[in-house]
Amino acid sequence: MKNDKNRPRGEKNLFVIQKHQATNLHYDFRLSDGDVLISWAVPKGLSTAANEKRLAISTDDHPMDYADFEGVIPEDEYGAGTVMVWDNGEYELIGEDADKSLRKALKDGSFKFELHGQKLAGGYAMIRMDKKGDQEEWLIFKLDDSNADGRRNPESTQPDSVLTDRSLEDIRRESAK
Ligand code: MN
């Protein structure tokens, strides 16, 4: 386990949201911690409206390399379906959590952070609600700041990849070639 004192100066904390058309469409929200991506599946995606809570179910950590992955996961593999990089950028823990490592914040079960993404920006919070075996249910919601805007709906107005501008259908079609 690492703590902030060991974090090299200037190391960036990255976030990525991958839109994933598996059995059900969902958004995989990932925060970097050292060389792994701490991950949640968010069925409805992150809201831009202040205090509108969305369910986030913890999933396995992914390697950092996965942050740029777009393509099709084969039928017989875990997460089979099409993956797009829907948003990415940097994040930072804020307020009382600013000096914590992400691991410590996760252990505490509640933390605030700011996203500096291409589609999503501003403060968010996560709160752990329940634990079922290895799986944790969290709520994620937008803090009421100048970036909060309930009229925005980037899932529908900006549906395509921030890396390649492709739609899920484009990615699926190009992977089949
Ligand atoms: Mn997924």
JSON list of C-alpha atoms and ligand atoms in Angstrom, two decimals:
[
{"chain": "A", "resi": 1, "resn": "MET", "atom": "CA", "xyz": [0.00, 0.00, 0.00]},
{"chain": "A", "resi": 2, "resn": "LYS", "atom": "CA", "xyz": [1.33, 3.42, -0.83]},
{"chain": "A", "resi": 3, "resn": "ASN", "atom": "CA", "xyz": [0.74, 6.72, 0.87]},
{"chain": "A", "resi": 4, "resn": "ASP", "atom": "CA", "xyz": [1.00, 10.26, -0.40]},
{"chain": "A", "resi": 5, "resn": "LYS", "atom": "CA", "xyz": [4.46, 10.78, 1.04]},
{"chain": "A", "resi": 6, "resn": "ASN", "atom": "CA", "xyz": [5.74, 8.12, -1.37]},
{"chain": "A", "resi": 7, "resn": "ARG", "atom": "CA", "xyz": [4.00, 9.56, -4.37]},
{"chain": "A", "resi": 8, "resn": "PRO", "atom": "CA", "xyz": [6.53, 11.12, -6.72]},
{"chain": "A", "resi": 9, "resn": "ARG", "atom": "CA", "xyz": [6.05, 14.83, -7.19]},
{"chain": "A", "resi": 10, "resn": "GLY", "atom": "CA", "xyz": [4.13, 15.65, -10.32]},
{"chain": "A", "resi": 11, "resn": "GLU", "atom": "CA", "xyz": [2.63, 12.19, -10.65]},
{"chain": "A", "resi": 12, "resn": "LYS", "atom": "CA", "xyz": [-0.73, 12.61, -12.29]},
{"chain": "A", "resi": 13, "resn": "ASN", "atom": "CA", "xyz": [-3.87, 10.98, -11.03]},
{"chain": "A", "resi": 14, "resn": "LEU", "atom": "CA", "xyz": [-5.84, 9.91, -14.03]},
{"chain": "A", "resi": 15, "resn": "PHE", "atom": "CA", "xyz": [-9.47, 9.01, -14.42]},
{"chain": "A", "resi": 16, "resn": "VAL", "atom": "CA", "xyz": [-11.21, 7.31, -17.30]},
{"chain": "A", "resi": 17, "resn": "ILE", "atom": "CA", "xyz": [-14.82, 6.47, -18.02]},
{"chain": "A", "resi": 18, "resn": "GLN", "atom": "CA", "xyz": [-15.28, 3.64, -20.47]},
{"chain": "A", "resi": 19, "resn": "LYS", "atom": "CA", "xyz": [-18.67, 3.17, -22.08]},
{"chain": "A", "resi": 20, "resn": "HIS", "atom": "CA", "xyz": [-19.23, -0.55, -22.22]},
{"chain": "A", "resi": 21, "resn": "GLN", "atom": "CA", "xyz": [-21.90, -2.27, -24.24]},
{"chain": "A", "resi": 22, "resn": "ALA", "atom": "CA", "xyz": [-21.94, -5.67, -22.53]},
{"chain": "A", "resi": 23, "resn": "THR", "atom": "CA", "xyz": [-25.17, -7.53, -21.73]},
{"chain": "A", "resi": 24, "resn": "ASN", "atom": "CA", "xyz": [-26.30, -4.17, -20.40]},
{"chain": "A", "resi": 25, "resn": "LEU", "atom": "CA", "xyz": [-24.89, -0.78, -21.39]},
{"chain": "A", "resi": 26, "resn": "HIS", "atom": "CA", "xyz": [-22.97, 0.79, -18.50]},
{"chain": "A", "resi": 27, "resn": "TYR", "atom": "CA", "xyz": [-20.10, 3.16, -17.76]},
{"chain": "A", "resi": 28, "resn": "ASP", "atom": "CA", "xyz": [-16.92, 1.88, -16.11]},
{"chain": "A", "resi": 29, "resn": "PHE", "atom": "CA", "xyz": [-15.53, 4.62, -13.88]},
{"chain": "A", "resi": 30, "resn": "ARG", "atom": "CA", "xyz": [-11.84, 4.22, -13.05]},
{"chain": "A", "resi": 31, "resn": "LEU", "atom": "CA", "xyz": [-9.48, 6.24, -10.83]},
{"chain": "A", "resi": 32, "resn": "SER", "atom": "CA", "xyz": [-5.74, 5.63, -11.02]},
{"chain": "A", "resi": 33, "resn": "ASP", "atom": "CA", "xyz": [-3.88, 4.69, -7.87]},
{"chain": "A", "resi": 34, "resn": "GLY", "atom": "CA", "xyz": [-0.21, 4.11, -8.59]},
{"chain": "A", "resi": 35, "resn": "ASP", "atom": "CA", "xyz": [-0.13, 1.59, -11.39]},
{"chain": "A", "resi": 36, "resn": "VAL", "atom": "CA", "xyz": [-3.70, 0.33, -11.15]},
{"chain": "A", "resi": 37, "resn": "LEU", "atom": "CA", "xyz": [-7.14, 1.64, -11.99]},
{"chain": "A", "resi": 38, "resn": "ILE", "atom": "CA", "xyz": [-9.62, 1.33, -9.13]},
{"chain": "A", "resi": 39, "resn": "SER", "atom": "CA", "xyz": [-12.92, 0.59, -10.87]},
{"chain": "A", "resi": 40, "resn": "TRP", "atom": "CA", "xyz": [-16.70, 0.73, -10.57]},
{"chain": "A", "resi": 41, "resn": "ALA", "atom": "CA", "xyz": [-19.50, -0.08, -12.98]},
{"chain": "A", "resi": 42, "resn": "VAL", "atom": "CA", "xyz": [-22.00, 2.78, -13.07]},
{"chain": "A", "resi": 43, "resn": "PRO", "atom": "CA", "xyz": [-25.14, 1.58, -14.88]},
{"chain": "A", "resi": 44, "resn": "LYS", "atom": "CA", "xyz": [-26.52, 5.07, -15.61]},
{"chain": "A", "resi": 45, "resn": "GLY", "atom": "CA", "xyz": [-23.24, 6.97, -15.80]},
{"chain": "A", "resi": 46, "resn": "LEU", "atom": "CA", "xyz": [-22.26, 9.99, -13.71]},
{"chain": "A", "resi": 47, "resn": "SER", "atom": "CA", "xyz": [-24.86, 12.76, -13.48]},
{"chain": "A", "resi": 48, "resn": "THR", "atom": "CA", "xyz": [-23.97, 16.42, -14.05]},
{"chain": "A", "resi": 49, "resn": "ALA", "atom": "CA", "xyz": [-26.90, 17.50, -11.83]},
{"chain": "A", "resi": 50, "resn": "ALA", "atom": "CA", "xyz": [-26.01, 18.44, -8.26]},
{"chain": "A", "resi": 51, "resn": "ASN", "atom": "CA", "xyz": [-26.74, 15.69, -5.73]},
{"chain": "A", "resi": 52, "resn": "GLU", "atom": "CA", "xyz": [-28.30, 13.27, -8.22]},
{"chain": "A", "resi": 53, "resn": "LYS", "atom": "CA", "xyz": [-27.12, 9.94, -6.91]},
{"chain": "A", "resi": 54, "resn": "ARG", "atom": "CA", "xyz": [-26.07, 7.10, -9.17]},
{"chain": "A", "resi": 55, "resn": "LEU", "atom": "CA", "xyz": [-25.26, 3.55, -8.16]},
{"chain": "A", "resi": 56, "resn": "ALA", "atom": "CA", "xyz": [-21.62, 2.48, -8.62]},
{"chain": "A", "resi": 57, "resn": "ILE", "atom": "CA", "xyz": [-20.72, -1.19, -8.14]},
{"chain": "A", "resi": 58, "resn": "SER", "atom": "CA", "xyz": [-17.07, -1.97, -7.42]},
{"chain": "A", "resi": 59, "resn": "THR", "atom": "CA", "xyz": [-15.31, -4.16, -9.98]},
{"chain": "A", "resi": 60, "resn": "ASP", "atom": "CA", "xyz": [-11.80, -5.57, -10.31]},
{"chain": "A", "resi": 61, "resn": "ASP", "atom": "CA", "xyz": [-8.80, -3.25, -10.47]},
{"chain": "A", "resi": 62, "resn": "HIS", "atom": "CA", "xyz": [-7.49, -2.89, -14.02]},
{"chain": "A", "resi": 63, "resn": "PRO", "atom": "CA", "xyz": [-3.89, -2.25, -15.16]},
{"chain": "A", "resi": 64, "resn": "MET", "atom": "CA", "xyz": [-3.07, 1.35, -16.15]},
{"chain": "A", "resi": 65, "resn": "ASP", "atom": "CA", "xyz": [-2.69, 0.29, -19.81]},
{"chain": "A", "resi": 66, "resn": "TYR", "atom": "CA", "xyz": [-6.40, -0.42, -19.91]},
{"chain": "A", "resi": 67, "resn": "ALA", "atom": "CA", "xyz": [-7.18, 3.32, -19.68]},
{"chain": "A", "resi": 68, "resn": "ASP", "atom": "CA", "xyz": [-6.69, 3.64, -23.45]},
{"chain": "A", "resi": 69, "resn": "PHE", "atom": "CA", "xyz": [-8.46, 0.45, -24.44]},
{"chain": "A", "resi": 70, "resn": "GLU", "atom": "CA", "xyz": [-11.12, 0.63, -27.09]},
{"chain": "A", "resi": 71, "resn": "GLY", "atom": "CA", "xyz": [-12.32, -2.43, -28.91]},
{"chain": "A", "resi": 72, "resn": "VAL", "atom": "CA", "xyz": [-14.35, -5.58, -28.65]},
{"chain": "A", "resi": 73, "resn": "ILE", "atom": "CA", "xyz": [-13.96, -8.11, -25.84]},
{"chain": "A", "resi": 74, "resn": "PRO", "atom": "CA", "xyz": [-14.66, -11.59, -27.29]},
{"chain": "A", "resi": 75, "resn": "GLU", "atom": "CA", "xyz": [-17.83, -13.51, -26.45]},
{"chain": "A", "resi": 76, "resn": "ASP", "atom": "CA", "xyz": [-16.16, -16.07, -24.20]},
{"chain": "A", "resi": 77, "resn": "GLU", "atom": "CA", "xyz": [-14.33, -13.51, -22.03]},
{"chain": "A", "resi": 78, "resn": "TYR", "atom": "CA", "xyz": [-15.32, -11.56, -18.94]},
{"chain": "A", "resi": 79, "resn": "GLY", "atom": "CA", "xyz": [-17.01, -8.30, -19.95]},
{"chain": "A", "resi": 80, "resn": "ALA", "atom": "CA", "xyz": [-17.73, -9.48, -23.50]},
{"chain": "A", "resi": 81, "resn": "GLY", "atom": "CA", "xyz": [-18.87, -6.57, -25.63]},
{"chain": "A", "resi": 82, "resn": "THR", "atom": "CA", "xyz": [-17.72, -3.22, -27.03]},
{"chain": "A", "resi": 83, "resn": "VAL", "atom": "CA", "xyz": [-15.63, -0.73, -25.04]},
{"chain": "A", "resi": 84, "resn": "MET", "atom": "CA", "xyz": [-15.13, 2.99, -25.75]},
{"chain": "A", "resi": 85, "resn": "VAL", "atom": "CA", "xyz": [-13.12, 5.65, -23.92]},
{"chain": "A", "resi": 86, "resn": "TRP", "atom": "CA", "xyz": [-16.02, 8.00, -23.23]},
{"chain": "A", "resi": 87, "resn": "ASP", "atom": "CA", "xyz": [-14.15, 10.53, -21.07]},
{"chain": "A", "resi": 88, "resn": "ASN", "atom": "CA", "xyz": [-10.75, 10.93, -19.45]},
{"chain": "A", "resi": 89, "resn": "GLY", "atom": "CA", "xyz": [-8.55, 13.45, -17.69]},
{"chain": "A", "resi": 90, "resn": "GLU", "atom": "CA", "xyz": [-7.03, 14.08, -14.29]},
{"chain": "A", "resi": 91, "resn": "TYR", "atom": "CA", "xyz": [-8.63, 13.92, -10.87]},
{"chain": "A", "resi": 92, "resn": "GLU", "atom": "CA", "xyz": [-7.66, 15.10, -7.41]},
{"chain": "A", "resi": 93, "resn": "LEU", "atom": "CA", "xyz": [-8.98, 14.38, -3.97]},
{"chain": "A", "resi": 94, "resn": "ILE", "atom": "CA", "xyz": [-10.32, 17.58, -2.39]},
{"chain": "A", "resi": 95, "resn": "GLY", "atom": "CA", "xyz": [-11.40, 19.04, 0.95]},
{"chain": "A", "resi": 96, "resn": "GLU", "atom": "CA", "xyz": [-10.72, 16.81, 3.93]},
{"chain": "A", "resi": 97, "resn": "ASP", "atom": "CA", "xyz": [-9.52, 14.10, 1.55]},
{"chain": "A", "resi": 98, "resn": "ALA", "atom": "CA", "xyz": [-6.92, 16.23, -0.25]},
{"chain": "A", "resi": 99, "resn": "ASP", "atom": "CA", "xyz": [-4.00, 14.85, 1.77]},
{"chain": "A", "resi": 100, "resn": "LYS", "atom": "CA", "xyz": [-5.16, 11.24, 1.69]},
{"chain": "A", "resi": 101, "resn": "SER", "atom": "CA", "xyz": [-4.11, 8.47, -0.63]},
{"chain": "A", "resi": 102, "resn": "LEU", "atom": "CA", "xyz": [-7.00, 7.06, -2.66]},
{"chain": "A", "resi": 103, "resn": "ARG", "atom": "CA", "xyz": [-6.61, 3.76, -0.76]},
{"chain": "A", "resi": 104, "resn": "LYS", "atom": "CA", "xyz": [-7.16, 5.52, 2.54]},
{"chain": "A", "resi": 105, "resn": "ALA", "atom": "CA", "xyz": [-10.16, 7.42, 1.14]},
{"chain": "A", "resi": 106, "resn": "LEU", "atom": "CA", "xyz": [-11.67, 4.14, -0.10]},
{"chain": "A", "resi": 107, "resn": "LYS", "atom": "CA", "xyz": [-11.14, 2.52, 3.26]},
{"chain": "A", "resi": 108, "resn": "ASP", "atom": "CA", "xyz": [-12.91, 5.45, 4.95]},
{"chain": "A", "resi": 109, "resn": "GLY", "atom": "CA", "xyz": [-15.92, 4.74, 2.71]},
{"chain": "A", "resi": 110, "resn": "SER", "atom": "CA", "xyz": [-16.62, 8.32, 1.71]},
{"chain": "A", "resi": 111, "resn": "PHE", "atom": "CA", "xyz": [-14.57, 10.87, -0.22]},
{"chain": "A", "resi": 112, "resn": "LYS", "atom": "CA", "xyz": [-14.70, 13.94, -2.43]},
{"chain": "A", "resi": 113, "resn": "PHE", "atom": "CA", "xyz": [-12.75, 14.60, -5.59]},
{"chain": "A", "resi": 114, "resn": "GLU", "atom": "CA", "xyz": [-12.61, 16.86, -8.59]},
{"chain": "A", "resi": 115, "resn": "LEU", "atom": "CA", "xyz": [-12.63, 15.68, -12.19]},
{"chain": "A", "resi": 116, "resn": "HIS", "atom": "CA", "xyz": [-10.84, 17.58, -14.94]},
{"chain": "A", "resi": 117, "resn": "GLY", "atom": "CA", "xyz": [-12.22, 15.70, -17.90]},
{"chain": "A", "resi": 118, "resn": "GLN", "atom": "CA", "xyz": [-13.22, 16.54, -21.44]},
{"chain": "A", "resi": 119, "resn": "LYS", "atom": "CA", "xyz": [-16.93, 15.99, -20.73]},
{"chain": "A", "resi": 120, "resn": "LEU", "atom": "CA", "xyz": [-17.18, 15.91, -16.94]},
{"chain": "A", "resi": 121, "resn": "ALA", "atom": "CA", "xyz": [-15.69, 18.51, -14.61]},
{"chain": "A", "resi": 122, "resn": "GLY", "atom": "CA", "xyz": [-15.92, 19.71, -11.06]},
{"chain": "A", "resi": 123, "resn": "GLY", "atom": "CA", "xyz": [-16.53, 18.12, -7.68]},
{"chain": "A", "resi": 124, "resn": "TYR", "atom": "CA", "xyz": [-18.00, 14.69, -7.09]},
{"chain": "A", "resi": 125, "resn": "ALA", "atom": "CA", "xyz": [-18.42, 12.53, -4.02]},
{"chain": "A", "resi": 126, "resn": "MET", "atom": "CA", "xyz": [-18.64, 8.81, -3.45]},
{"chain": "A", "resi": 127, "resn": "ILE", "atom": "CA", "xyz": [-20.18, 7.05, -0.44]},
{"chain": "A", "resi": 128, "resn": "ARG", "atom": "CA", "xyz": [-20.05, 3.34, 0.27]},
{"chain": "A", "resi": 129, "resn": "MET", "atom": "CA", "xyz": [-23.50, 1.97, 1.03]},
{"chain": "A", "resi": 130, "resn": "ASP", "atom": "CA", "xyz": [-23.19, -1.77, 1.23]},
{"chain": "A", "resi": 131, "resn": "LYS", "atom": "CA", "xyz": [-20.76, -4.63, 0.97]},
{"chain": "A", "resi": 132, "resn": "LYS", "atom": "CA", "xyz": [-21.70, -8.03, -0.44]},
{"chain": "A", "resi": 133, "resn": "GLY", "atom": "CA", "xyz": [-18.71, -10.33, -0.40]},
{"chain": "A", "resi": 134, "resn": "ASP", "atom": "CA", "xyz": [-16.06, -8.77, -2.63]},
{"chain": "A", "resi": 135, "resn": "GLN", "atom": "CA", "xyz": [-18.54, -6.39, -4.19]},
{"chain": "A", "resi": 136, "resn": "GLU", "atom": "CA", "xyz": [-19.25, -2.96, -2.76]},
{"chain": "A", "resi": 137, "resn": "GLU", "atom": "CA", "xyz": [-22.18, -0.74, -3.63]},
{"chain": "A", "resi": 138, "resn": "TRP", "atom": "CA", "xyz": [-21.35, 2.96, -3.67]},
{"chain": "A", "resi": 139, "resn": "LEU", "atom": "CA", "xyz": [-23.30, 6.07, -4.56]},
{"chain": "A", "resi": 140, "resn": "ILE", "atom": "CA", "xyz": [-21.64, 8.69, -6.74]},
{"chain": "A", "resi": 141, "resn": "PHE", "atom": "CA", "xyz": [-22.99, 12.19, -7.12]},
{"chain": "A", "resi": 142, "resn": "LYS", "atom": "CA", "xyz": [-22.06, 15.65, -8.37]},
{"chain": "A", "resi": 143, "resn": "LEU", "atom": "CA", "xyz": [-21.31, 18.28, -5.75]},
{"chain": "A", "resi": 144, "resn": "ASP", "atom": "CA", "xyz": [-23.20, 21.55, -6.01]},
{"chain": "A", "resi": 145, "resn": "ASP", "atom": "CA", "xyz": [-20.53, 23.75, -7.58]},
{"chain": "A", "resi": 146, "resn": "SER", "atom": "CA", "xyz": [-20.23, 25.96, -10.66]},
{"chain": "A", "resi": 147, "resn": "ASN", "atom": "CA", "xyz": [-19.86, 22.87, -12.88]},
{"chain": "A", "resi": 148, "resn": "ALA", "atom": "CA", "xyz": [-23.15, 21.36, -11.74]},
{"chain": "A", "resi": 149, "resn": "ASP", "atom": "CA", "xyz": [-25.75, 21.61, -14.49]},
{"chain": "A", "resi": 150, "resn": "GLY", "atom": "CA", "xyz": [-28.84, 19.43, -14.56]},
{"chain": "A", "resi": 151, "resn": "ARG", "atom": "CA", "xyz": [-29.67, 20.50, -18.13]},
{"chain": "A", "resi": 152, "resn": "ARG", "atom": "CA", "xyz": [-26.52, 18.93, -19.48]},
{"chain": "A", "resi": 153, "resn": "ASN", "atom": "CA", "xyz": [-26.79, 15.31, -20.43]},
{"chain": "A", "resi": 154, "resn": "PRO", "atom": "CA", "xyz": [-23.42, 14.42, -21.94]},
{"chain": "A", "resi": 155, "resn": "GLU", "atom": "CA", "xyz": [-24.29, 10.71, -22.19]},
{"chain": "A", "resi": 156, "resn": "SER", "atom": "CA", "xyz": [-26.77, 11.60, -24.91]},
{"chain": "A", "resi": 157, "resn": "THR", "atom": "CA", "xyz": [-25.33, 14.85, -26.37]},
{"chain": "A", "resi": 158, "resn": "GLN", "atom": "CA", "xyz": [-21.69, 13.66, -26.44]},
{"chain": "A", "resi": 159, "resn": "PRO", "atom": "CA", "xyz": [-22.03, 9.90, -26.90]},
{"chain": "A", "resi": 160, "resn": "ASP", "atom": "CA", "xyz": [-18.78, 9.24, -28.81]},
{"chain": "A", "resi": 161, "resn": "SER", "atom": "CA", "xyz": [-15.15, 8.47, -27.94]},
{"chain": "A", "resi": 162, "resn": "VAL", "atom": "CA", "xyz": [-12.87, 11.24, -26.63]},
{"chain": "A", "resi": 163, "resn": "LEU", "atom": "CA", "xyz": [-9.92, 9.33, -28.12]},
{"chain": "A", "resi": 164, "resn": "THR", "atom": "CA", "xyz": [-11.15, 8.57, -31.62]},
{"chain": "A", "resi": 165, "resn": "ASP", "atom": "CA", "xyz": [-14.57, 10.27, -32.04]},
{"chain": "A", "resi": 166, "resn": "ARG", "atom": "CA", "xyz": [-16.01, 6.84, -32.83]},
{"chain": "A", "resi": 167, "resn": "SER", "atom": "CA", "xyz": [-19.42, 5.55, -31.77]},
{"chain": "A", "resi": 168, "resn": "LEU", "atom": "CA", "xyz": [-19.82, 2.11, -30.18]},
{"chain": "A", "resi": 169, "resn": "GLU", "atom": "CA", "xyz": [-21.13, 0.92, -33.55]},
{"chain": "A", "resi": 170, "resn": "ASP", "atom": "CA", "xyz": [-18.02, 2.27, -35.36]},
{"chain": "A", "resi": 171, "resn": "ILE", "atom": "CA", "xyz": [-15.76, 0.47, -32.88]},
{"chain": "A", "resi": 172, "resn": "ARG", "atom": "CA", "xyz": [-17.71, -2.77, -33.22]},
{"chain": "A", "resi": 173, "resn": "ARG", "atom": "CA", "xyz": [-17.69, -2.59, -37.02]},
{"chain": "A", "resi": 174, "resn": "GLU", "atom": "CA", "xyz": [-13.97, -1.74, -37.27]},
{"chain": "A", "resi": 175, "resn": "SER", "atom": "CA", "xyz": [-13.01, -4.52, -34.87]},
{"chain": "A", "resi": 176, "resn": "ALA", "atom": "CA", "xyz": [-14.87, -7.06, -37.02]},
{"chain": "A", "resi": 177, "resn": "LYS", "atom": "CA", "xyz": [-12.70, -6.35, -40.06]},
{"chain": "B", "resi": 1, "resn": "MN", "atom": "MN", "xyz": [-17.74, -2.96, -17.81]}
]
